[in-house]
Amino acid sequence: MSAIVRKIINTSTAPAAIGPYSQAVVVDRTMYISGQLGMDTASGQLVSGGVQAQAKQALVNMGEILKAAGCGYENVVKTTVLLADMNDFTNVNDVYKQFFASNFPRQGCLPGGRPAQRRAC
């Protein structure tokens, strides 16, 4: 059996991990991105402007991690959204469509009790 190829992805253009984890890990040809909040990379604080601004920033952060791995949004096959308020689902999807214009990845949405967050692999 051949060895599994595993590569850690970290970039300074997305918020640094705030715990003992990587921004992303590539295993063979699949990338697992850690959950991204709507945090400003420079300040480390959530962006102001509500759930849509935070969702947009989370997707921008995810894009920076994708780029660091030589990928783009078109390579994403699955996302999970955690929302503090499920009433924000439509507003977050409006932002989502700005980043995923066609051939949408699979998406799940769960009440998370925290600010808008994106997960992708």
PDB file of C-alpha atoms in Angstrom:
ATOM      1  CA  MET A   1       0.000   0.000   0.000  1.00  0.00           C
ATOM      2  CA  SER A   2       1.341   3.457  -0.895  1.00  0.00           C
ATOM      3  CA  ALA A   3       1.766   6.199   1.668  1.00  0.00           C
ATOM      4  CA  ILE A   4      -0.957   8.806   2.018  1.00  0.00           C
ATOM      5  CA  VAL A   5       0.180  12.199   0.793  1.00  0.00           C
ATOM      6  CA  ARG A   6      -0.725  14.858   3.368  1.00  0.00           C
ATOM      7  CA  LYS A   7       0.067  18.570   3.024  1.00  0.00           C
ATOM      8  CA  ILE A   8      -0.668  21.340   5.525  1.00  0.00           C
ATOM      9  CA  ILE A   9      -1.989  24.611   4.066  1.00  0.00           C
ATOM     10  CA  ASN A  10      -1.477  27.849   5.993  1.00  0.00           C
ATOM     11  CA  THR A  11      -1.504  31.347   4.518  1.00  0.00           C
ATOM     12  CA  SER A  12      -1.037  34.798   6.009  1.00  0.00           C
ATOM     13  CA  THR A  13      -3.804  36.129   3.723  1.00  0.00           C
ATOM     14  CA  ALA A  14      -6.513  34.435   5.831  1.00  0.00           C
ATOM     15  CA  PRO A  15      -7.004  34.608   9.609  1.00  0.00           C
ATOM     16  CA  ALA A  16      -4.535  32.431  11.483  1.00  0.00           C
ATOM     17  CA  ALA A  17      -5.798  29.362  13.305  1.00  0.00           C
ATOM     18  CA  ILE A  18      -6.711  30.250  16.891  1.00  0.00           C
ATOM     19  CA  GLY A  19      -6.016  26.770  18.224  1.00  0.00           C
ATOM     20  CA  PRO A  20      -3.950  23.673  17.517  1.00  0.00           C
ATOM     21  CA  TYR A  21      -5.207  23.124  13.969  1.00  0.00           C
ATOM     22  CA  SER A  22      -4.293  24.066  10.407  1.00  0.00           C
ATOM     23  CA  GLN A  23      -6.242  26.335   8.081  1.00  0.00           C
ATOM     24  CA  ALA A  24      -6.486  23.372   5.722  1.00  0.00           C
ATOM     25  CA  VAL A  25      -5.071  19.927   5.088  1.00  0.00           C
ATOM     26  CA  VAL A  26      -4.754  18.307   1.677  1.00  0.00           C
ATOM     27  CA  VAL A  27      -4.869  14.505   1.705  1.00  0.00           C
ATOM     28  CA  ASP A  28      -4.049  13.063  -1.687  1.00  0.00           C
ATOM     29  CA  ARG A  29      -6.346  15.173  -3.919  1.00  0.00           C
ATOM     30  CA  THR A  30      -8.919  16.254  -1.321  1.00  0.00           C
ATOM     31  CA  MET A  31      -8.638  19.439   0.742  1.00  0.00           C
ATOM     32  CA  TYR A  32     -10.291  19.873   4.136  1.00  0.00           C
ATOM     33  CA  ILE A  33     -10.648  23.540   5.138  1.00  0.00           C
ATOM     34  CA  SER A  34     -11.173  24.475   8.777  1.00  0.00           C
ATOM     35  CA  GLY A  35     -14.308  26.478   9.543  1.00  0.00           C
ATOM     36  CA  GLN A  36     -13.963  30.115   8.523  1.00  0.00           C
ATOM     37  CA  LEU A  37     -15.580  32.961  10.405  1.00  0.00           C
ATOM     38  CA  GLY A  38     -16.159  36.424   9.012  1.00  0.00           C
ATOM     39  CA  MET A  39     -12.936  37.643  10.614  1.00  0.00           C
ATOM     40  CA  ASP A  40     -10.757  40.405   9.257  1.00  0.00           C
ATOM     41  CA  THR A  41      -7.283  38.978   8.658  1.00  0.00           C
ATOM     42  CA  ALA A  42      -5.425  42.053   9.902  1.00  0.00           C
ATOM     43  CA  SER A  43      -7.375  42.716  13.106  1.00  0.00           C
ATOM     44  CA  GLY A  44      -8.537  39.199  13.949  1.00  0.00           C
ATOM     45  CA  GLN A  45     -11.969  40.644  14.746  1.00  0.00           C
ATOM     46  CA  LEU A  46     -15.353  39.836  13.215  1.00  0.00           C
ATOM     47  CA  VAL A  47     -16.199  42.343  10.496  1.00  0.00           C
ATOM     48  CA  SER A  48     -19.006  44.780  11.208  1.00  0.00           C
ATOM     49  CA  GLY A  49     -22.125  44.970   9.066  1.00  0.00           C
ATOM     50  CA  GLY A  50     -24.069  41.931  10.187  1.00  0.00           C
ATOM     51  CA  VAL A  51     -24.464  38.417   8.900  1.00  0.00           C
ATOM     52  CA  GLN A  52     -24.089  39.237   5.185  1.00  0.00           C
ATOM     53  CA  ALA A  53     -20.796  41.069   5.745  1.00  0.00           C
ATOM     54  CA  GLN A  54     -19.544  38.214   7.924  1.00  0.00           C
ATOM     55  CA  ALA A  55     -20.624  35.581   5.387  1.00  0.00           C
ATOM     56  CA  LYS A  56     -18.834  37.476   2.627  1.00  0.00           C
ATOM     57  CA  GLN A  57     -15.654  37.756   4.689  1.00  0.00           C
ATOM     58  CA  ALA A  58     -15.801  34.048   5.600  1.00  0.00           C
ATOM     59  CA  LEU A  59     -15.995  33.205   1.885  1.00  0.00           C
ATOM     60  CA  VAL A  60     -13.150  35.608   1.066  1.00  0.00           C
ATOM     61  CA  ASN A  61     -11.059  33.917   3.769  1.00  0.00           C
ATOM     62  CA  MET A  62     -11.941  30.507   2.352  1.00  0.00           C
ATOM     63  CA  GLY A  63     -10.908  31.750  -1.099  1.00  0.00           C
ATOM     64  CA  GLU A  64      -7.493  32.784   0.199  1.00  0.00           C
ATOM     65  CA  ILE A  65      -6.944  29.302   1.608  1.00  0.00           C
ATOM     66  CA  LEU A  66      -8.113  27.737  -1.650  1.00  0.00           C
ATOM     67  CA  LYS A  67      -5.713  29.995  -3.566  1.00  0.00           C
ATOM     68  CA  ALA A  68      -2.816  29.025  -1.275  1.00  0.00           C
ATOM     69  CA  ALA A  69      -3.443  25.406  -2.281  1.00  0.00           C
ATOM     70  CA  GLY A  70      -3.648  26.250  -6.001  1.00  0.00           C
ATOM     71  CA  CYS A  71      -7.437  25.871  -6.077  1.00  0.00           C
ATOM     72  CA  GLY A  72     -10.495  28.082  -6.485  1.00  0.00           C
ATOM     73  CA  TYR A  73     -14.176  28.147  -5.612  1.00  0.00           C
ATOM     74  CA  GLU A  74     -14.900  25.956  -8.636  1.00  0.00           C
ATOM     75  CA  ASN A  75     -13.040  23.114  -6.894  1.00  0.00           C
ATOM     76  CA  VAL A  76     -15.303  23.109  -3.816  1.00  0.00           C
ATOM     77  CA  VAL A  77     -17.691  20.153  -3.657  1.00  0.00           C
ATOM     78  CA  LYS A  78     -19.246  20.571  -0.192  1.00  0.00           C
ATOM     79  CA  THR A  79     -19.936  23.407   2.239  1.00  0.00           C
ATOM     80  CA  THR A  80     -21.632  23.575   5.609  1.00  0.00           C
ATOM     81  CA  VAL A  81     -23.076  26.807   6.976  1.00  0.00           C
ATOM     82  CA  LEU A  82     -23.600  27.283  10.711  1.00  0.00           C
ATOM     83  CA  LEU A  83     -25.992  30.133  11.490  1.00  0.00           C
ATOM     84  CA  ALA A  84     -26.807  31.723  14.828  1.00  0.00           C
ATOM     85  CA  ASP A  85     -30.262  32.566  13.438  1.00  0.00           C
ATOM     86  CA  MET A  86     -31.827  30.385  10.728  1.00  0.00           C
ATOM     87  CA  ASN A  87     -33.812  33.438   9.594  1.00  0.00           C
ATOM     88  CA  ASP A  88     -30.519  34.628   8.035  1.00  0.00           C
ATOM     89  CA  PHE A  89     -30.446  31.664   5.627  1.00  0.00           C
ATOM     90  CA  THR A  90     -31.706  33.634   2.600  1.00  0.00           C
ATOM     91  CA  ASN A  91     -29.355  36.562   3.252  1.00  0.00           C
ATOM     92  CA  VAL A  92     -26.357  34.253   3.531  1.00  0.00           C
ATOM     93  CA  ASN A  93     -27.368  32.413   0.350  1.00  0.00           C
ATOM     94  CA  ASP A  94     -27.487  35.751  -1.491  1.00  0.00           C
ATOM     95  CA  VAL A  95     -23.818  36.222  -0.583  1.00  0.00           C
ATOM     96  CA  TYR A  96     -23.020  32.577  -1.407  1.00  0.00           C
ATOM     97  CA  LYS A  97     -24.270  33.085  -4.983  1.00  0.00           C
ATOM     98  CA  GLN A  98     -21.672  35.840  -5.470  1.00  0.00           C
ATOM     99  CA  PHE A  99     -18.895  33.277  -4.989  1.00  0.00           C
ATOM    100  CA  PHE A 100     -20.513  30.174  -6.489  1.00  0.00           C
ATOM    101  CA  ALA A 101     -22.194  31.289  -9.722  1.00  0.00           C
ATOM    102  CA  SER A 102     -22.930  27.865 -11.230  1.00  0.00           C
ATOM    103  CA  ASN A 103     -22.272  24.174 -10.661  1.00  0.00           C
ATOM    104  CA  PHE A 104     -22.979  24.783  -6.997  1.00  0.00           C
ATOM    105  CA  PRO A 105     -21.270  22.602  -4.395  1.00  0.00           C
ATOM    106  CA  ARG A 106     -23.406  20.556  -2.045  1.00  0.00           C
ATOM    107  CA  GLN A 107     -24.496  22.716   0.896  1.00  0.00           C
ATOM    108  CA  GLY A 108     -25.749  21.960   4.365  1.00  0.00           C
ATOM    109  CA  CYS A 109     -27.033  24.516   6.846  1.00  0.00           C
ATOM    110  CA  LEU A 110     -27.288  24.010  10.596  1.00  0.00           C
ATOM    111  CA  PRO A 111     -28.272  26.222  13.500  1.00  0.00           C
ATOM    112  CA  GLY A 112     -24.948  26.828  15.197  1.00  0.00           C
ATOM    113  CA  GLY A 113     -25.593  29.505  17.777  1.00  0.00           C
ATOM    114  CA  ARG A 114     -22.498  31.359  16.559  1.00  0.00           C
ATOM    115  CA  PRO A 115     -21.692  33.884  13.812  1.00  0.00           C
ATOM    116  CA  ALA A 116     -21.896  32.800  10.155  1.00  0.00           C
ATOM    117  CA  GLN A 117     -19.257  30.210   9.327  1.00  0.00           C
ATOM    118  CA  ARG A 118     -18.267  28.238   6.206  1.00  0.00           C
ATOM    119  CA  ARG A 119     -16.708  24.809   5.956  1.00  0.00           C
ATOM    120  CA  ALA A 120     -15.514  23.325   2.712  1.00  0.00           C
ATOM    121  CA  CYS A 121     -13.736  20.311   1.336  1.00  0.00           C
TER     122      CYS A 121
END
